[in-house]
Amino acid sequence: MLDKIYEIFHDRMIHKGKGVGVGSGFTSEFLMISFFLIAGILVLRTANSILFALGSILILAAILFTVPSVFRVEKENTDSINLTSFYVAISIVTILIVFFAGSGVLI
Amino acid sequence: MFNSTLIPLMVVFPLIAAILVNFLHKKDRSVKTIAIISSIVAVVIPILTLYGVHLFSGHIRTESFPEMSKLLIPDVYMGIVYAYGPLQKILLVLLTIMTVFVIFLSLNKKLISGVYIAMIFISLASVSAIILADDFFNFFVFIEVLTVAQAALVIAVRETKSHKAAFKYMIFGSISGGSILLGIALLLGVYGLLNMTDLSNAIKAGGALQPIALTAISLITIGWLYESGLFPFHVVKSNMYENAMPEVAALLQLQSKVVLVAMSIALLRIFSGYSLLKSVMLGFAIFTVVVGSVMALQQTDLRKLLSFVAVGQAGLVAMGIGLGTSFSISAGIFHAINDVLSMAILFFVAGFIFEAYKTTKVDKIGDALQKIPLVGLVMFLATLAISGVPPFNSYQSELRIIQSAVQAGYAELGVLVILLSVATFVAIIKAFYLIFMRPGSTAEIDPKFKGTMYKTIIVVLIAMCLFIGLFPHVIYDPIYNVIVALGV
């Protein structure tokens, strides 16, 4: 499996500085997986809810299934107005839900 | 009396300088002379000014007649108030010194004109007002002025991609500006106040927040994300840094981080009892840290790479602030100061490389260590500094952020900070290796370009990084004392 992942990184990153490019690709993938694991642990530890725990494990499993994830992150972080607007809309909704639900106004 | 006259000068003086150089547009010698003198005077003013409060038009604190006005506090400020303390002094001295450096570097460029230098002075005046203002509407006005000035500085590069970057920045700026203004209007409607100190007292006295006040916080938080360059606006901000001249990018990232600090403190002061705000700040900060670092690792252009590193580091500053303890907020602000110094060195190095090779593509330049050894050495030291390697400054602040994360009960975030440092080091050292050590270069160095000013400035800045790393308490202690006194 590792060989297959290496080949994917080699093909995608070879134009970004030969071995150095592949290395930085691996580092960013390592960072992404670590972030998901850390976020998962944080939620599991602090949420104190079985529903939340099951949900976070399912999301974590789904994300790990999509390795390598860095190329998807790169695709989603282009400077296109459409994509940024989409994420701005998602963020506004998330903030509103968190503030209203967290203050007991919605629930 | 002395301080009450000098505090507003920190805003008024750069504005006067901007009008003067704008008026003398195309008269390059006069513009240069005024720019140099004004920028040096701008550094001296915050150093000479005594701590205190300036009440515009002399309006003193007045009774609010709560039984008639339904205001929840007995007395209020009737005019605009500027407050100047140790934290403001540190931020303003740093801001003005960096502006001097940027003006000195910009004066020898072909795009130099009265309007260009005027925009730098207007941005300086705006950030100074944002740091000083205790009035929410005044704060908003200067945030808007800053956005326009920053966009103008990027447009001045006169390339299609710079125009596109500035256009996108303005589009999302209008969304953010509208959100902040609507948020302020809602707060004004509910509490009848614009002064931040009064608003904070009124909100505390009013008990649980009403839905309309919750909407206001949500809207202002959106504005905070944009002004700080955090997710989902990180791409817009990094695009601006990438497409500005590198020395101006150094100034832009400094201004963004200062605004991040000022706006975070304002929000935490006003809504001090509302813990969900800190959680939201922390969530967006973590996301920005990860996305910024991952994107930096993918880049092959030094300017773009540094832009994403700057965005990731802004996330780290916000993470410290979002943890919400006095220790973590102080550590976050301390990291903002350390980070702008290290990032400025790296952007100035990018500026030097751009001037010398006419490109910043890392795969086109090679073997540069033999041609520009001093710049290579300083870039290597700055890479160590920004990655949190002792004895440099960021080590002190990152260590404090990790300690505060553990103390706040989020040890996992400490691990994330370490991972970010490793990723930052890998991203920049990759560029360092390709530019300075890899044999073979397709780009030729301009033999006429000496870059003495660049070299002097980056050596001064790396010395500052080392000084703060060795004597962190000179900067950290006043910040901590201010944060404890504010009680945020």
mmCIF file of C-alpha atoms in Angstrom, chain A residues 1-94:
data_model
loop_
_atom_site.group_PDB
_atom_site.id
_atom_site.type_symbol
_atom_site.label_atom_id
_atom_site.label_comp_id
_atom_site.label_asym_id
_atom_site.label_seq_id
_atom_site.Cartn_x
_atom_site.Cartn_y
_atom_site.Cartn_z
ATOM 1 C CA MET A 1 0.000 0.000 0.000
ATOM 2 C CA LEU A 2 2.857 2.379 0.893
ATOM 3 C CA ASP A 3 4.427 1.752 -2.533
ATOM 4 C CA LYS A 4 1.154 2.715 -4.185
ATOM 5 C CA ILE A 5 0.895 5.902 -2.143
ATOM 6 C CA TYR A 6 4.539 6.743 -2.950
ATOM 7 C CA GLU A 7 3.807 6.317 -6.652
ATOM 8 C CA ILE A 8 0.823 8.692 -6.391
ATOM 9 C CA PHE A 9 2.974 11.324 -4.676
ATOM 10 C CA HIS A 10 5.824 10.772 -7.137
ATOM 11 C CA ASP A 11 3.533 11.320 -10.129
ATOM 12 C CA ARG A 12 1.848 14.386 -8.662
ATOM 13 C CA MET A 13 4.850 16.091 -7.044
ATOM 14 C CA ILE A 14 7.730 15.275 -9.416
ATOM 15 C CA HIS A 15 7.290 18.598 -11.213
ATOM 16 C CA LYS A 16 7.531 20.395 -7.873
ATOM 17 C CA GLY A 17 11.238 19.863 -7.251
ATOM 18 C CA LYS A 18 12.057 16.153 -7.738
ATOM 19 C CA GLY A 19 12.778 14.315 -4.443
ATOM 20 C CA VAL A 20 12.248 17.486 -2.408
ATOM 21 C CA GLY A 21 8.742 17.842 -3.859
ATOM 22 C CA VAL A 22 7.812 14.241 -3.005
ATOM 23 C CA GLY A 23 9.163 14.788 0.526
ATOM 24 C CA SER A 24 7.100 17.934 1.059
ATOM 25 C CA GLY A 25 4.021 16.102 -0.308
ATOM 26 C CA PHE A 26 4.532 13.340 2.242
ATOM 27 C CA THR A 27 5.045 15.893 5.016
ATOM 28 C CA SER A 28 1.789 17.649 4.181
ATOM 29 C CA GLU A 29 -0.066 14.312 4.051
ATOM 30 C CA PHE A 30 1.426 13.412 7.418
ATOM 31 C CA LEU A 31 0.249 16.791 8.759
ATOM 32 C CA MET A 32 -3.270 16.254 7.409
ATOM 33 C CA ILE A 33 -3.620 12.748 8.887
ATOM 34 C CA SER A 34 -2.181 13.961 12.210
ATOM 35 C CA PHE A 35 -4.661 16.853 12.223
ATOM 36 C CA PHE A 36 -7.617 14.530 11.661
ATOM 37 C CA LEU A 37 -6.413 12.155 14.370
ATOM 38 C CA ILE A 38 -5.784 15.004 16.824
ATOM 39 C CA ALA A 39 -9.163 16.566 16.042
ATOM 40 C CA GLY A 40 -10.815 13.141 16.480
ATOM 41 C CA ILE A 41 -9.100 12.582 19.849
ATOM 42 C CA LEU A 42 -10.027 16.109 20.979
ATOM 43 C CA VAL A 43 -13.700 15.626 20.115
ATOM 44 C CA LEU A 44 -13.837 12.146 21.667
ATOM 45 C CA ARG A 45 -12.182 13.365 24.857
ATOM 46 C CA THR A 46 -14.107 16.597 25.382
ATOM 47 C CA ALA A 47 -17.578 15.977 23.899
ATOM 48 C CA ASN A 48 -18.597 13.329 26.473
ATOM 49 C CA SER A 49 -21.361 12.081 24.169
ATOM 50 C CA ILE A 50 -21.705 8.634 22.581
ATOM 51 C CA LEU A 51 -23.447 10.085 19.519
ATOM 52 C CA PHE A 52 -20.634 12.609 18.997
ATOM 53 C CA ALA A 53 -17.995 9.900 19.504
ATOM 54 C CA LEU A 54 -19.573 7.557 16.953
ATOM 55 C CA GLY A 55 -19.992 10.419 14.504
ATOM 56 C CA SER A 56 -16.386 11.557 14.819
ATOM 57 C CA ILE A 57 -15.077 7.984 14.417
ATOM 58 C CA LEU A 58 -17.175 7.565 11.260
ATOM 59 C CA ILE A 59 -15.957 10.895 9.818
ATOM 60 C CA LEU A 60 -12.347 10.029 10.722
ATOM 61 C CA ALA A 61 -12.668 6.613 9.028
ATOM 62 C CA ALA A 62 -14.176 8.218 5.921
ATOM 63 C CA ILE A 63 -11.351 10.770 5.732
ATOM 64 C CA LEU A 64 -8.596 8.196 6.243
ATOM 65 C CA PHE A 65 -10.179 6.126 3.458
ATOM 66 C CA THR A 66 -9.537 8.988 1.027
ATOM 67 C CA VAL A 67 -5.726 9.154 1.561
ATOM 68 C CA PRO A 68 -3.876 10.988 -0.023
ATOM 69 C CA SER A 69 -5.964 13.986 1.006
ATOM 70 C CA VAL A 70 -3.492 16.827 0.314
ATOM 71 C CA PHE A 71 -4.346 17.004 -3.369
ATOM 72 C CA ARG A 72 -8.016 17.444 -2.511
ATOM 73 C CA VAL A 73 -7.089 20.215 -0.073
ATOM 74 C CA GLU A 74 -5.030 21.874 -2.821
ATOM 75 C CA LYS A 75 -7.951 21.589 -5.259
ATOM 76 C CA GLU A 76 -10.319 23.190 -2.747
ATOM 77 C CA ASN A 77 -7.904 26.057 -2.003
ATOM 78 C CA THR A 78 -7.648 27.678 -5.401
ATOM 79 C CA ASP A 79 -8.261 31.419 -5.671
ATOM 80 C CA SER A 80 -11.595 30.952 -7.452
ATOM 81 C CA ILE A 81 -14.309 33.342 -6.251
ATOM 82 C CA ASN A 82 -16.945 30.581 -6.496
ATOM 83 C CA LEU A 83 -15.128 28.208 -4.159
ATOM 84 C CA THR A 84 -14.241 30.926 -1.657
ATOM 85 C CA SER A 85 -17.844 32.198 -1.689
ATOM 86 C CA PHE A 86 -19.045 28.642 -1.030
ATOM 87 C CA TYR A 87 -16.768 28.286 1.995
ATOM 88 C CA VAL A 88 -17.692 31.778 3.223
ATOM 89 C CA ALA A 89 -21.383 30.776 3.087
ATOM 90 C CA ILE A 90 -20.642 27.517 4.942
ATOM 91 C CA SER A 91 -18.676 29.438 7.579
ATOM 92 C CA ILE A 92 -21.432 32.018 8.125
ATOM 93 C CA VAL A 93 -23.999 29.243 8.622
ATOM 94 C CA THR A 94 -21.665 27.322 10.946
#
